[in-house]
Each structure stands twice: as C-alpha cells, then as structure tokens.
PDB file of C-alpha atoms in Angstrom:
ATOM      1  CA  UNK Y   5     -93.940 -20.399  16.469  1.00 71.00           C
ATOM      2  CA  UNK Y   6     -93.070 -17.598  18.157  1.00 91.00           C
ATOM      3  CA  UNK Y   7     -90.828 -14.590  16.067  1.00 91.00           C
ATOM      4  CA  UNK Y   8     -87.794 -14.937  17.183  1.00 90.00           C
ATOM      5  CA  UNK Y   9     -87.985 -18.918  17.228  1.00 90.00           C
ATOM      6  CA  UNK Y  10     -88.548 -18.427  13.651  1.00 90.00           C
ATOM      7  CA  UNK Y  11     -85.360 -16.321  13.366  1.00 90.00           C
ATOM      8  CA  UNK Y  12     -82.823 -18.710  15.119  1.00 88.00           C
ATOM      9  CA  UNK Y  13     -84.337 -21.703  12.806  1.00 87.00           C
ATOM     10  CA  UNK Y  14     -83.967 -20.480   9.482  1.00 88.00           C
ATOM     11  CA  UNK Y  15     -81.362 -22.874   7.664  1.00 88.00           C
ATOM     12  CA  UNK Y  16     -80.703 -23.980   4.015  1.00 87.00           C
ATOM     13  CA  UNK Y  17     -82.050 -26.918   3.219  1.00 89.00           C
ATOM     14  CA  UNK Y  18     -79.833 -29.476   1.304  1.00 86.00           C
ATOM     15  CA  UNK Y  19     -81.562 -32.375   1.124  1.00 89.00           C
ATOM     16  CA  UNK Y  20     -84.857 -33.569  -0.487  1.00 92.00           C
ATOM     17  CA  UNK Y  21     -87.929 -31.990  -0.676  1.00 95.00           C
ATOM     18  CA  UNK Y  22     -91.702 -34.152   0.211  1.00 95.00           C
ATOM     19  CA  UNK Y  23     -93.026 -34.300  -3.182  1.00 94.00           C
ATOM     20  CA  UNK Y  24     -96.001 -32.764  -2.164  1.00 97.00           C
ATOM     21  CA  UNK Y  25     -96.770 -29.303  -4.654  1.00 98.00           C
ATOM     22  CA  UNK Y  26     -97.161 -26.499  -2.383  1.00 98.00           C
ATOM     23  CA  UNK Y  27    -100.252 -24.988  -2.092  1.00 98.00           C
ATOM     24  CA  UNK Y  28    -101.350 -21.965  -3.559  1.00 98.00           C
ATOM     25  CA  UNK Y  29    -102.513 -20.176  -0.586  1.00 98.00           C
ATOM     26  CA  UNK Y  30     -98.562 -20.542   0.904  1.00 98.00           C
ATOM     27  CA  UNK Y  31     -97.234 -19.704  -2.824  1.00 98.00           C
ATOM     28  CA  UNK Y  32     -99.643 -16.556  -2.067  1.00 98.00           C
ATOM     29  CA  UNK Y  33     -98.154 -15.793   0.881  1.00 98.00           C
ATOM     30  CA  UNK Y  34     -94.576 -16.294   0.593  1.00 98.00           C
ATOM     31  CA  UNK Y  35     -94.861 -13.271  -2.246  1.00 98.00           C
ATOM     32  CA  UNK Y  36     -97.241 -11.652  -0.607  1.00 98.00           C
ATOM     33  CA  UNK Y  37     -94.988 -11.230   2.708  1.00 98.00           C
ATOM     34  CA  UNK Y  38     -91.677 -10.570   0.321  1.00 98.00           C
ATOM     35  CA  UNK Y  39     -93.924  -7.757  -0.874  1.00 98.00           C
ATOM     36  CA  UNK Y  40     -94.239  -6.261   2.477  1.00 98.00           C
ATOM     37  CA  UNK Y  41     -89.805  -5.429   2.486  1.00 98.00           C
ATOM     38  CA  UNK Y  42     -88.835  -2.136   2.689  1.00 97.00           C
ATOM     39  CA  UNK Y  43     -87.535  -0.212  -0.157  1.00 97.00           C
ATOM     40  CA  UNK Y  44     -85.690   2.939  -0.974  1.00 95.00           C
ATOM     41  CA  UNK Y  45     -88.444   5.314  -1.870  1.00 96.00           C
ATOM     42  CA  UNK Y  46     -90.968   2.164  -1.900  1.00 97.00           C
ATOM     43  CA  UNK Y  47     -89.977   1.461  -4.973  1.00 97.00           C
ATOM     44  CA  UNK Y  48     -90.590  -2.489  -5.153  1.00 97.00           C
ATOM     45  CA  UNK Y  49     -87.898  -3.206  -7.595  1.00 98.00           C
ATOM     46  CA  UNK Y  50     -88.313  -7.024  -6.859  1.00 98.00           C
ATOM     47  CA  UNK Y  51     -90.237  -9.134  -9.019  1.00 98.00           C
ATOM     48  CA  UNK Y  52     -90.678 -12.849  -8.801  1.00 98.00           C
ATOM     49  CA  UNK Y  53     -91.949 -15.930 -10.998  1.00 98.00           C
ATOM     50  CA  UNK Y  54     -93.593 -19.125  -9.472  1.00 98.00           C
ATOM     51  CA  UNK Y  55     -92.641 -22.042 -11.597  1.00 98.00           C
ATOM     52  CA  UNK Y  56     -94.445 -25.460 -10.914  1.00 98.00           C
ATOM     53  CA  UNK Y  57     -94.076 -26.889 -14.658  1.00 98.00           C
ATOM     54  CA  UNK Y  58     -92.337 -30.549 -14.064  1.00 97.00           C
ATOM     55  CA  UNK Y  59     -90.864 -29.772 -17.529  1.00 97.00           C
ATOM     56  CA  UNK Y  60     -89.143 -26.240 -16.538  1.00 98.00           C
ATOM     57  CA  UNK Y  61     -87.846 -27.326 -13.158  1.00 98.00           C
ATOM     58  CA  UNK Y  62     -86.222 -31.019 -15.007  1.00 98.00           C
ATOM     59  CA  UNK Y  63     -84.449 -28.490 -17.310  1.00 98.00           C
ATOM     60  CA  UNK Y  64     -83.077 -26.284 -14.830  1.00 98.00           C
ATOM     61  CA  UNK Y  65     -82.364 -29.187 -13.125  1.00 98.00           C
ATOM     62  CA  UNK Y  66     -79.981 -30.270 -16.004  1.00 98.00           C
ATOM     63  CA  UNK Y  67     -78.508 -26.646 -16.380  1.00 98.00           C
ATOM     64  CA  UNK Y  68     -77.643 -26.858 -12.863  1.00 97.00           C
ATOM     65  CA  UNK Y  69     -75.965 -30.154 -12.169  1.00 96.00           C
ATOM     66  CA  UNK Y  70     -74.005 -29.539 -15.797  1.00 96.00           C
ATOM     67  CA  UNK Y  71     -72.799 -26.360 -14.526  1.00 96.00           C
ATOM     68  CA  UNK Y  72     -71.564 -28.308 -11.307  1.00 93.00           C
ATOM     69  CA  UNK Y  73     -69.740 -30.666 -12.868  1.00 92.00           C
ATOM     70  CA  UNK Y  74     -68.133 -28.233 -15.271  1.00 92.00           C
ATOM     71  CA  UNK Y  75     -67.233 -25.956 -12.030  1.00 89.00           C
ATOM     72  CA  UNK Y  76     -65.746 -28.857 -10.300  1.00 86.00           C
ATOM     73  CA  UNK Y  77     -64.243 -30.859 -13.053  1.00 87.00           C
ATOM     74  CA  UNK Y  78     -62.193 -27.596 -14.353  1.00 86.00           C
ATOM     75  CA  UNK Y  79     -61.443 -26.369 -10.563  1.00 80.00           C
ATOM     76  CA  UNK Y  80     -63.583 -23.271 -10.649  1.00 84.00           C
ATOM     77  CA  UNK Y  81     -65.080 -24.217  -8.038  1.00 82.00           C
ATOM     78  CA  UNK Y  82     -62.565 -25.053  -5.395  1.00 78.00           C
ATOM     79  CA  UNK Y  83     -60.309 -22.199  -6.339  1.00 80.00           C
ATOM     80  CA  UNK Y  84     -63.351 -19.447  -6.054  1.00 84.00           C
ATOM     81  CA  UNK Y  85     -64.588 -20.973  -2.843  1.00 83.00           C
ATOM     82  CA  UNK Y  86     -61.874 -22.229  -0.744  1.00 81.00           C
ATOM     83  CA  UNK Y  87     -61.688 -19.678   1.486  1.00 85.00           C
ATOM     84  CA  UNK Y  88     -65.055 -21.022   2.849  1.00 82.00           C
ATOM     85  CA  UNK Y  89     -64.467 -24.784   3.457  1.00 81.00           C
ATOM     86  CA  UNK Y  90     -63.217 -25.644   7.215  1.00 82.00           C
ATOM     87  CA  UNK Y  91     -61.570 -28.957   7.919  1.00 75.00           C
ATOM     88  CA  UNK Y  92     -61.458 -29.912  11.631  1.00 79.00           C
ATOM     89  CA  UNK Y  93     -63.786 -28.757  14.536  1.00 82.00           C
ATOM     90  CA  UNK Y  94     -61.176 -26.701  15.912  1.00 87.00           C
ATOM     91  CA  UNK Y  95     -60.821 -24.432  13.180  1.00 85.00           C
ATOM     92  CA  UNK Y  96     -64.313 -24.004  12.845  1.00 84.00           C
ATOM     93  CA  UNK Y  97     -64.862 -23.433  16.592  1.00 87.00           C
ATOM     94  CA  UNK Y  98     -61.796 -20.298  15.940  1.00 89.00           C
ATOM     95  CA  UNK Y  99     -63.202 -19.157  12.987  1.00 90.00           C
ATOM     96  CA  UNK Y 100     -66.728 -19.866  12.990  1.00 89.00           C
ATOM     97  CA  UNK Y 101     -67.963 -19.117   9.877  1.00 88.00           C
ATOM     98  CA  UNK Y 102     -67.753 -20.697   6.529  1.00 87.00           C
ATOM     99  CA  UNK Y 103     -68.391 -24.576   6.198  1.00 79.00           C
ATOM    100  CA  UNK Y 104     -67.154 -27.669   8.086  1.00 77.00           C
ATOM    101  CA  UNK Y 105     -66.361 -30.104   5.584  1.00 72.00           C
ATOM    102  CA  UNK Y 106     -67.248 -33.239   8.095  1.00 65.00           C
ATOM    103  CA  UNK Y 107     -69.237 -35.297   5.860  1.00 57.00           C
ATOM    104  CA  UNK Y 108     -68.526 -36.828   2.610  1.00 57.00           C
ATOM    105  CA  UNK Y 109     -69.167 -39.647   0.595  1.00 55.00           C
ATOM    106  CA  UNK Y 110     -66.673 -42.483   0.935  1.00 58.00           C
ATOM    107  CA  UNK Y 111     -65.143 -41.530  -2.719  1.00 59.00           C
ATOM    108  CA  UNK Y 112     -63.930 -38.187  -1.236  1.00 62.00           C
ATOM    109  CA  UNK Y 113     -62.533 -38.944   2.116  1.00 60.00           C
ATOM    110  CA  UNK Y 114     -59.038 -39.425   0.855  1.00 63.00           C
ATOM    111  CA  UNK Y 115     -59.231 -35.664  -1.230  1.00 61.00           C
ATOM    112  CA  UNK Y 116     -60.433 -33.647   1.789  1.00 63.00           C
ATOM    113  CA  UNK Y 117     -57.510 -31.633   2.279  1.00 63.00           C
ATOM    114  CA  UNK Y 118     -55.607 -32.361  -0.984  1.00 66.00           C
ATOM    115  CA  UNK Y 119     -58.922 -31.004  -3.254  1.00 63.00           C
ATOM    116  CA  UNK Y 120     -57.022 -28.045  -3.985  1.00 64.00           C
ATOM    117  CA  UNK Y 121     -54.313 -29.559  -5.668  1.00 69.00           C
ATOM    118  CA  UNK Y 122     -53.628 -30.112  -9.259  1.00 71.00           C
ATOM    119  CA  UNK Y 123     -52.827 -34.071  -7.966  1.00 70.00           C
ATOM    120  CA  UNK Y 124     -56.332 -33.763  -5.648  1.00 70.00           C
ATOM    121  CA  UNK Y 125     -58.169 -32.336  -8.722  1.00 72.00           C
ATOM    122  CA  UNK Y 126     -56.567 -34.913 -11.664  1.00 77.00           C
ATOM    123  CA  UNK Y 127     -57.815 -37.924  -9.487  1.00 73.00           C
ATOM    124  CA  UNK Y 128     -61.042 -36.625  -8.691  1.00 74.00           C
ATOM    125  CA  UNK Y 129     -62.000 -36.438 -12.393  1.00 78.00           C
ATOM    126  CA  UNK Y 130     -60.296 -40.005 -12.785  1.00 79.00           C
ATOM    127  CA  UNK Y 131     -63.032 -41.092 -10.582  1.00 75.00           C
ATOM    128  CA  UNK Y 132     -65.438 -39.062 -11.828  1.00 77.00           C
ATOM    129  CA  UNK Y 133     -66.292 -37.167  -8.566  1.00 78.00           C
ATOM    130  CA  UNK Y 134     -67.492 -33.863 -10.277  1.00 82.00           C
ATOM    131  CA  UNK Y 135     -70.453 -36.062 -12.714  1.00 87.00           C
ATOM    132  CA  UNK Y 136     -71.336 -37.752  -9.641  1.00 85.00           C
ATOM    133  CA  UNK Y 137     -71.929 -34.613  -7.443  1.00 85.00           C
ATOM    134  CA  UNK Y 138     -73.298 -33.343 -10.048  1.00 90.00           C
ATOM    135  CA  UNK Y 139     -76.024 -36.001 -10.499  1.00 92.00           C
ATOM    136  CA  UNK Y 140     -76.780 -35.412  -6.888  1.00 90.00           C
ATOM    137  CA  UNK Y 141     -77.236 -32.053  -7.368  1.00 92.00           C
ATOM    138  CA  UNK Y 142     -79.996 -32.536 -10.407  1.00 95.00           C
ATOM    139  CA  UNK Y 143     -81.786 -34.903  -8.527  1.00 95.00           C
ATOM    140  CA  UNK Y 144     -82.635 -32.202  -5.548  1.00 95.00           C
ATOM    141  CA  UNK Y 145     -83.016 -29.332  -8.130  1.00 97.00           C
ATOM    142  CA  UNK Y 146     -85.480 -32.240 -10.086  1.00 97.00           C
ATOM    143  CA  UNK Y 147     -87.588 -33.038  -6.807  1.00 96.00           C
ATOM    144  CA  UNK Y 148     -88.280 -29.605  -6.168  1.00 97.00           C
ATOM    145  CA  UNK Y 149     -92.024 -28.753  -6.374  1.00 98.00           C
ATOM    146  CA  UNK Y 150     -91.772 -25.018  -6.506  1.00 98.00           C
ATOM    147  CA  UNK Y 151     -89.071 -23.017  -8.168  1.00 98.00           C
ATOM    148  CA  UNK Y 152     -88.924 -19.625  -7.736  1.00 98.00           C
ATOM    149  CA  UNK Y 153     -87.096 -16.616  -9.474  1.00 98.00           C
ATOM    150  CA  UNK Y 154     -85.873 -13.399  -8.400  1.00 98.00           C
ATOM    151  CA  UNK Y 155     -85.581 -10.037 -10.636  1.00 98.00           C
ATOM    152  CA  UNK Y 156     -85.251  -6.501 -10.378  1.00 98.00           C
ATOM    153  CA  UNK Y 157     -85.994  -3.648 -12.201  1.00 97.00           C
ATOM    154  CA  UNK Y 158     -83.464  -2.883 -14.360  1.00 97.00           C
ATOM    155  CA  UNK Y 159     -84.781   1.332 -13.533  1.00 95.00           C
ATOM    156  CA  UNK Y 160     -83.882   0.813 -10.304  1.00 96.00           C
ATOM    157  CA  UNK Y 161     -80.946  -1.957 -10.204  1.00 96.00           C
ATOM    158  CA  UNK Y 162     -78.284  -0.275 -12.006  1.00 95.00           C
ATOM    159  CA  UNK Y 163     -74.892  -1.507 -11.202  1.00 93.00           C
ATOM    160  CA  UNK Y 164     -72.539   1.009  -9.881  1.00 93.00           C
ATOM    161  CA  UNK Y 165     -74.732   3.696  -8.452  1.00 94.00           C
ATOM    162  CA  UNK Y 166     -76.429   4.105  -5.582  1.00 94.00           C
ATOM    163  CA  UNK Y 167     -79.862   2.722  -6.505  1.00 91.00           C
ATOM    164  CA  UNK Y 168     -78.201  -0.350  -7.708  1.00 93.00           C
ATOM    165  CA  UNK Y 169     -77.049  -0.502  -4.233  1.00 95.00           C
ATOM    166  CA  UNK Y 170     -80.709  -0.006  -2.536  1.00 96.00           C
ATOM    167  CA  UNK Y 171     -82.397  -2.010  -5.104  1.00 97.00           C
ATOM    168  CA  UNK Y 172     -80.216  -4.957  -3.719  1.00 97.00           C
ATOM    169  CA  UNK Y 173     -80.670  -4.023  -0.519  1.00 97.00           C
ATOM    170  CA  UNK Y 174     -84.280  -4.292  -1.126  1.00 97.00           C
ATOM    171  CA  UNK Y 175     -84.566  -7.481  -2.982  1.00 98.00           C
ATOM    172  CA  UNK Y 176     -82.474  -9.120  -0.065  1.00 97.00           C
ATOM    173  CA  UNK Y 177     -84.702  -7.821   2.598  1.00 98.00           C
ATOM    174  CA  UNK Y 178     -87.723  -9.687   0.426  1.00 98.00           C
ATOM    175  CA  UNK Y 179     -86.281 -12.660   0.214  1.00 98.00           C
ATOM    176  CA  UNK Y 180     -85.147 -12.850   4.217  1.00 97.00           C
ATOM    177  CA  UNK Y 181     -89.186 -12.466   4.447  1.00 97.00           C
ATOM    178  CA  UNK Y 182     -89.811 -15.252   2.437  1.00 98.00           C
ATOM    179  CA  UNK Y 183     -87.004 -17.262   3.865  1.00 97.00           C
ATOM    180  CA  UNK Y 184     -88.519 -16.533   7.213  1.00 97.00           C
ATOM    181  CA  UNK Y 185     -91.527 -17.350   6.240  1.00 97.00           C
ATOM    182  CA  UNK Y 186     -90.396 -21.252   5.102  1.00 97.00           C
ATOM    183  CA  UNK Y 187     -89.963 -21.835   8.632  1.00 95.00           C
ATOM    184  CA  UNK Y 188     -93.146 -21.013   9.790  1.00 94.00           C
ATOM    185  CA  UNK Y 189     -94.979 -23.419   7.122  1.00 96.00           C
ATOM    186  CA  UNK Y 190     -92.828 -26.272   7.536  1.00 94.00           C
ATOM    187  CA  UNK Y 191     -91.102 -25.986   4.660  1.00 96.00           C
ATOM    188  CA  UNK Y 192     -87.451 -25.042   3.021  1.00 95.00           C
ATOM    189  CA  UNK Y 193     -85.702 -23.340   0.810  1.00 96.00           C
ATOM    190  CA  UNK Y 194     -82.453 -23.302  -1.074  1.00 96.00           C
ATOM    191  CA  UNK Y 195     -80.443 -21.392  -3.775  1.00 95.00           C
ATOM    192  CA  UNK Y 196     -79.733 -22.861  -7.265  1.00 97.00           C
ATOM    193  CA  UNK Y 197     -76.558 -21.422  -7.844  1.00 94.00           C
ATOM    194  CA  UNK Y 198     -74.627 -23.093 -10.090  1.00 95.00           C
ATOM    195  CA  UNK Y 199     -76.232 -21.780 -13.321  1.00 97.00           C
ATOM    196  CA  UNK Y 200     -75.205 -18.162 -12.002  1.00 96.00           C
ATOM    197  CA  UNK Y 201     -71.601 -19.435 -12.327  1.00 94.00           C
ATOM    198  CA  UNK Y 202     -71.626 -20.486 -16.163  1.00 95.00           C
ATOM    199  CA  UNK Y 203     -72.743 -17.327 -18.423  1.00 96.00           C
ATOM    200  CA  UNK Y 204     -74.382 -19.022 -20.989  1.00 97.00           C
ATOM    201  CA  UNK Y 205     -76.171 -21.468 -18.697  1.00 97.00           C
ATOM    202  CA  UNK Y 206     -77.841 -18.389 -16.525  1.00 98.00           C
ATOM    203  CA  UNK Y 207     -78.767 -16.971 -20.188  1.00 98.00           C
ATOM    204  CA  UNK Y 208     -80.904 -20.409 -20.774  1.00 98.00           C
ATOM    205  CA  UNK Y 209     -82.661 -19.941 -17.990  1.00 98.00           C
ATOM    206  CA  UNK Y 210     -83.666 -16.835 -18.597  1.00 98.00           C
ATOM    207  CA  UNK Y 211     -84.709 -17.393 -21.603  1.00 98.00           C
ATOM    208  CA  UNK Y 212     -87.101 -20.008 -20.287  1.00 97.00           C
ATOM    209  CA  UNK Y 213     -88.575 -17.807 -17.876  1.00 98.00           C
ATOM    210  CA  UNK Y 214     -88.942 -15.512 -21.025  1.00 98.00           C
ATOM    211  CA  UNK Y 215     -87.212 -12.137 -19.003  1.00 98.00           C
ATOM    212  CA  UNK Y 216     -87.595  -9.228 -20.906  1.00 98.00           C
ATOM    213  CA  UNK Y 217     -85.263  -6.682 -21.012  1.00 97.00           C
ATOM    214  CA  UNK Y 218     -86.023  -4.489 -18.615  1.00 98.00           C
ATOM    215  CA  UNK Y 219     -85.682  -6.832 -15.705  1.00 98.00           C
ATOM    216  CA  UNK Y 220     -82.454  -8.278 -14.099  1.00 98.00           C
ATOM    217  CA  UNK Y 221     -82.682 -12.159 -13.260  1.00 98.00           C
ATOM    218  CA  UNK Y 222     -81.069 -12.502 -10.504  1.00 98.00           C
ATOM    219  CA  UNK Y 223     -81.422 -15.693  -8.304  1.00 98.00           C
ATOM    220  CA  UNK Y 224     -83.143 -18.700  -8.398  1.00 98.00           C
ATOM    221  CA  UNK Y 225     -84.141 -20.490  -5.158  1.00 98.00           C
ATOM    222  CA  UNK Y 226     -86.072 -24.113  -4.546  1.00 98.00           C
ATOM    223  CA  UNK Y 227     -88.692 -24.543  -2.393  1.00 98.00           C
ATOM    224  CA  UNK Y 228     -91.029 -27.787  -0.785  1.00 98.00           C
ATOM    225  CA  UNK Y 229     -92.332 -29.382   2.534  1.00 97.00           C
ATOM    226  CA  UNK Y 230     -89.465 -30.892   4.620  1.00 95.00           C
ATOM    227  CA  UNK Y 231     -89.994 -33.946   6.050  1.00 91.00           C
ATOM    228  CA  UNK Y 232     -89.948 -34.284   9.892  1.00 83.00           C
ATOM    229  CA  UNK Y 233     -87.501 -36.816  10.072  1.00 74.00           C
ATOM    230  CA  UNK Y 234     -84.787 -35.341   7.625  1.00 66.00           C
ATOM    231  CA  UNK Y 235     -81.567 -36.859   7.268  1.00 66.00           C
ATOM    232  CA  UNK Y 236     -78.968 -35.223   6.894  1.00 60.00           C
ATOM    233  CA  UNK Y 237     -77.573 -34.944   2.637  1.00 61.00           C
ATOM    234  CA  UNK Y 238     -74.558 -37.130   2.322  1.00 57.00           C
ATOM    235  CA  UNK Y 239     -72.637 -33.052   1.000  1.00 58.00           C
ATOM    236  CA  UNK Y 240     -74.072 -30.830   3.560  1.00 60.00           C
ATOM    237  CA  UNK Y 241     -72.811 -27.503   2.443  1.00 61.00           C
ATOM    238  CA  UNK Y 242     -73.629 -25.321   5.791  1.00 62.00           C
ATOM    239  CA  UNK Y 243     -72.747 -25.053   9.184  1.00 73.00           C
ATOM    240  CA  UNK Y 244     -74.786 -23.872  12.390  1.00 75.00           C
ATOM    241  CA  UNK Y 245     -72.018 -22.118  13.505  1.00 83.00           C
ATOM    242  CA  UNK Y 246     -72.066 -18.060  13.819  1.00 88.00           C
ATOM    243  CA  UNK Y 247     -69.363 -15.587  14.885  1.00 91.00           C
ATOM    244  CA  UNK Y 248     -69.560 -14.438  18.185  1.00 93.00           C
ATOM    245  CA  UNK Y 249     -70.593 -10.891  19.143  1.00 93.00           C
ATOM    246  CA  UNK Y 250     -66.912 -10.091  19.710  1.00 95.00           C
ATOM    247  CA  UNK Y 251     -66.209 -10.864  16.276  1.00 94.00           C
ATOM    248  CA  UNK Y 252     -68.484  -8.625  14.485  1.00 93.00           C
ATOM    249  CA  UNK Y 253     -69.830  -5.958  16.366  1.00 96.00           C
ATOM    250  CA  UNK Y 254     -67.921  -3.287  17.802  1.00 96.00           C
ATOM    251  CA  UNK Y 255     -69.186  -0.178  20.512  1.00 95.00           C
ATOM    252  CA  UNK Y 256     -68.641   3.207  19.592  1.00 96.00           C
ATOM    253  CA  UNK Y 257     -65.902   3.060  16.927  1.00 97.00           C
ATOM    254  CA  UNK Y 258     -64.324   0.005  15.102  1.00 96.00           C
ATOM    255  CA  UNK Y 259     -61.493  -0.134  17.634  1.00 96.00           C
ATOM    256  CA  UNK Y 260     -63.705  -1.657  20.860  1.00 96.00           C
ATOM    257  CA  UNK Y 261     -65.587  -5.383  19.551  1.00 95.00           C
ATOM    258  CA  UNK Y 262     -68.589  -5.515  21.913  1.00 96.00           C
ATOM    259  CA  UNK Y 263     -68.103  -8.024  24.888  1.00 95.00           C
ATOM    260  CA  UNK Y 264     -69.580 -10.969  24.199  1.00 93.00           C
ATOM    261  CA  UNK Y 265     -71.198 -11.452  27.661  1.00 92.00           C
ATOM    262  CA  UNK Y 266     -73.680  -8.710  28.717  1.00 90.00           C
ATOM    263  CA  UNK Y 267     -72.003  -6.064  30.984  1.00 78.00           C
ATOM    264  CA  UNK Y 268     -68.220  -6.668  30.706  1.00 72.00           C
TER     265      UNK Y 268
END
C-alpha cells in the first residue's frame, strides 16, 4: 500500500476484532516503528506494555464497560461530550467534524435529540440503555487479542512545563506510527477510554499492569485483524468527515483561511 494510501485509511475501529492473536513479529513491529517518533532531545519518554493474558484483557474489559455505564447512567457522559455528537447530515456537512449520530439501536431512536435532558436521561436508565451499551462495550474490549498500554516518563512528562508539553508531543507522534502501521497489516486499533474517565477504575488498571512510580499510564488502546467484510457496529462513534482546508488552515496570518481549491 502505497504511503499516502495508508494515511487517508487510517480509521478507528469499533467493531469486532478476528480472534486470531497477533503475531509476534507485527507486535515487534508496531513498537519497533513507534520507537522510530521523534522526540525533544531524543529522549524516548514513551514506554509501552503488550498484554495478551485472556485473564488481564476480561478484567479490563469489566473496568471498562462498568465505567460506561456509570458515565452514561449518571450523565457524565453526555454532558462532557455533547459538543461532539451531530444529528442530521446537514449539520455535519457545515460543521464537519465531530460525530454523526445516524445509527442506533432501535431502543435509542426515540432519545436522539432529547439524550441531553433530565426527561431523555431518567428514561434511558428506565430502560436500562447505559448497562446495555455498556455490555456492548465489554464484549469488544473482551475479544480483543492484543491490548496495549501507553506511559511516559514521569522525568520527562511533567504537567505544566514545557517538557510535559514535548513529552506528549512525542508519545502522540509514536502512537500515529503505530496507528499507521495497523493499516498496513490489516489490522485495527481503538482506544479504551472509559477507565480514564473514572479515577479509581484507571488506578486498577494500573495496578494490574504493575506501573511503578516513575512512569505515567496514560492510554490504553485495542488491537486485532479486521475482517474483510466488516459490518458496520450497531454505535459507530466516528465519522469520515474532515474540515475543509478553509476551515483550518490559514496563509500568512490567522486573518486569510487558505482557499480550498488550489490557486484561488
């Protein structure tokens, strides 16, 4: 595939995983080519663990989807997030970012719009929307062959100064090459967030994954073989859509957004 192919196909992936373990020459490589990032004074802050244990990945699993359902259930989640969620083609096509909330399961449908709402959030948990999201949520985490964690140096990331900043920089530029890399060997990858958004939750899993204290967890991703024929997930959390040129990018100083068609 050629480079920039590569580029324009990276996605999240939502939905299951082939059950097949991935190999260790592609585990190799995915942290071998995260290695290769660029750092501020090459100093490699990242570090990364490669979990395959069924038993690990069932109990993050569990974290994950009960810190969904306690997100959702409680509102956390909608009120953090709803600046994100789009609701009609048109809006998406103006703004075009964010997500396009365009498929849902039948139990939803009705709450699309009224989800932010104290009435929209009573009868969700009256159906018990938030457990069964959540349950949906395990099962990908659970089918995952390959879980992999993200830390820093906590010499390098230090929150509030400058090489907290690079550090960052530097982890995000590793995991873009791994990300990349998915594409190329047919498989995908996804963040497992949700822990991040309970304290005490995140603080399990790190204490599985036995961090010491001079390293930062700070991300968790899942990882497998797609299969060719993927459906789409039932909740499919992401959109294709980018911002145009116009909407990002300016020439010369932030009052002139570049043209979005070459030499206008």
């Amino acid at each position: 595939m050629e480079f920039l192919d590569v580029v324009r196909n990276r996605r999240t992936t939502n939905g299951h995983f082939l059950p097949d373990p991935v190999s260790e020459e592609h585990q190799r490589l995915l942290v071998t080519v995260a290695g290769t990032a660029p750092s501020h004074f090459n100093s490699q802050p990242w570090r990364f663990v490669l979990v395959e244990e069924r038993e690990v990945i069932e109990r993050v699993a569990d974290i994950s989807a009960s810190s969904m359902a306690r997100m959702l259930s409680n509102g956390t989640f909608f009120e953090r997030y709803k600046p994100y969620f789009r609701f009609s083609e048109e809006e998406m096509e103006r703004r075009r970012d964010g997500m396009l909330i365009d498929q849902l399961p039948a139990v939803l449908r009705p709450f699309t719009r009224s989800v932010f709402t104290g009435a929209g959030q009573a009868m969700m948990n009256r159906l018990r929307v938030p457990r069964t999201l959540a349950e949906q949520n395990r099962q990908l985490v659970a089918g995952s062959p390959l879980l992999l964690a993200v830390l820093l140096d906590k010499e390098e990331y230090r929150p509030g100064e400058l090489s907290g900043f690079y550090s960052v920089f530097g982890m995000g530029a590793a995991v873009e090459n791994i990300w990349l890399t998915t594409v190329q060997l047919g498989m995908g990858i996804q963040f497992v967030s949700f822990p991040m958004e309970v304290p005490e939750a995140w603080a399990e899993i790190q204490q599985m994954l036995a961090v010491p204290d001079d390293l930062e967890l700070m991300a968790v991703y899942r990882l497998g073989y797609v299969p060719e024929e993927a459906r789409r997930p039932r909740i499919d959390w992401s959109s294709r859509q980018r911002k145009r040129l116009s909407q990002y990018v300016y020439r010369g100083t932030c009052r002139t957004p570049l043209s979005d068609e070459p030499g206008d």
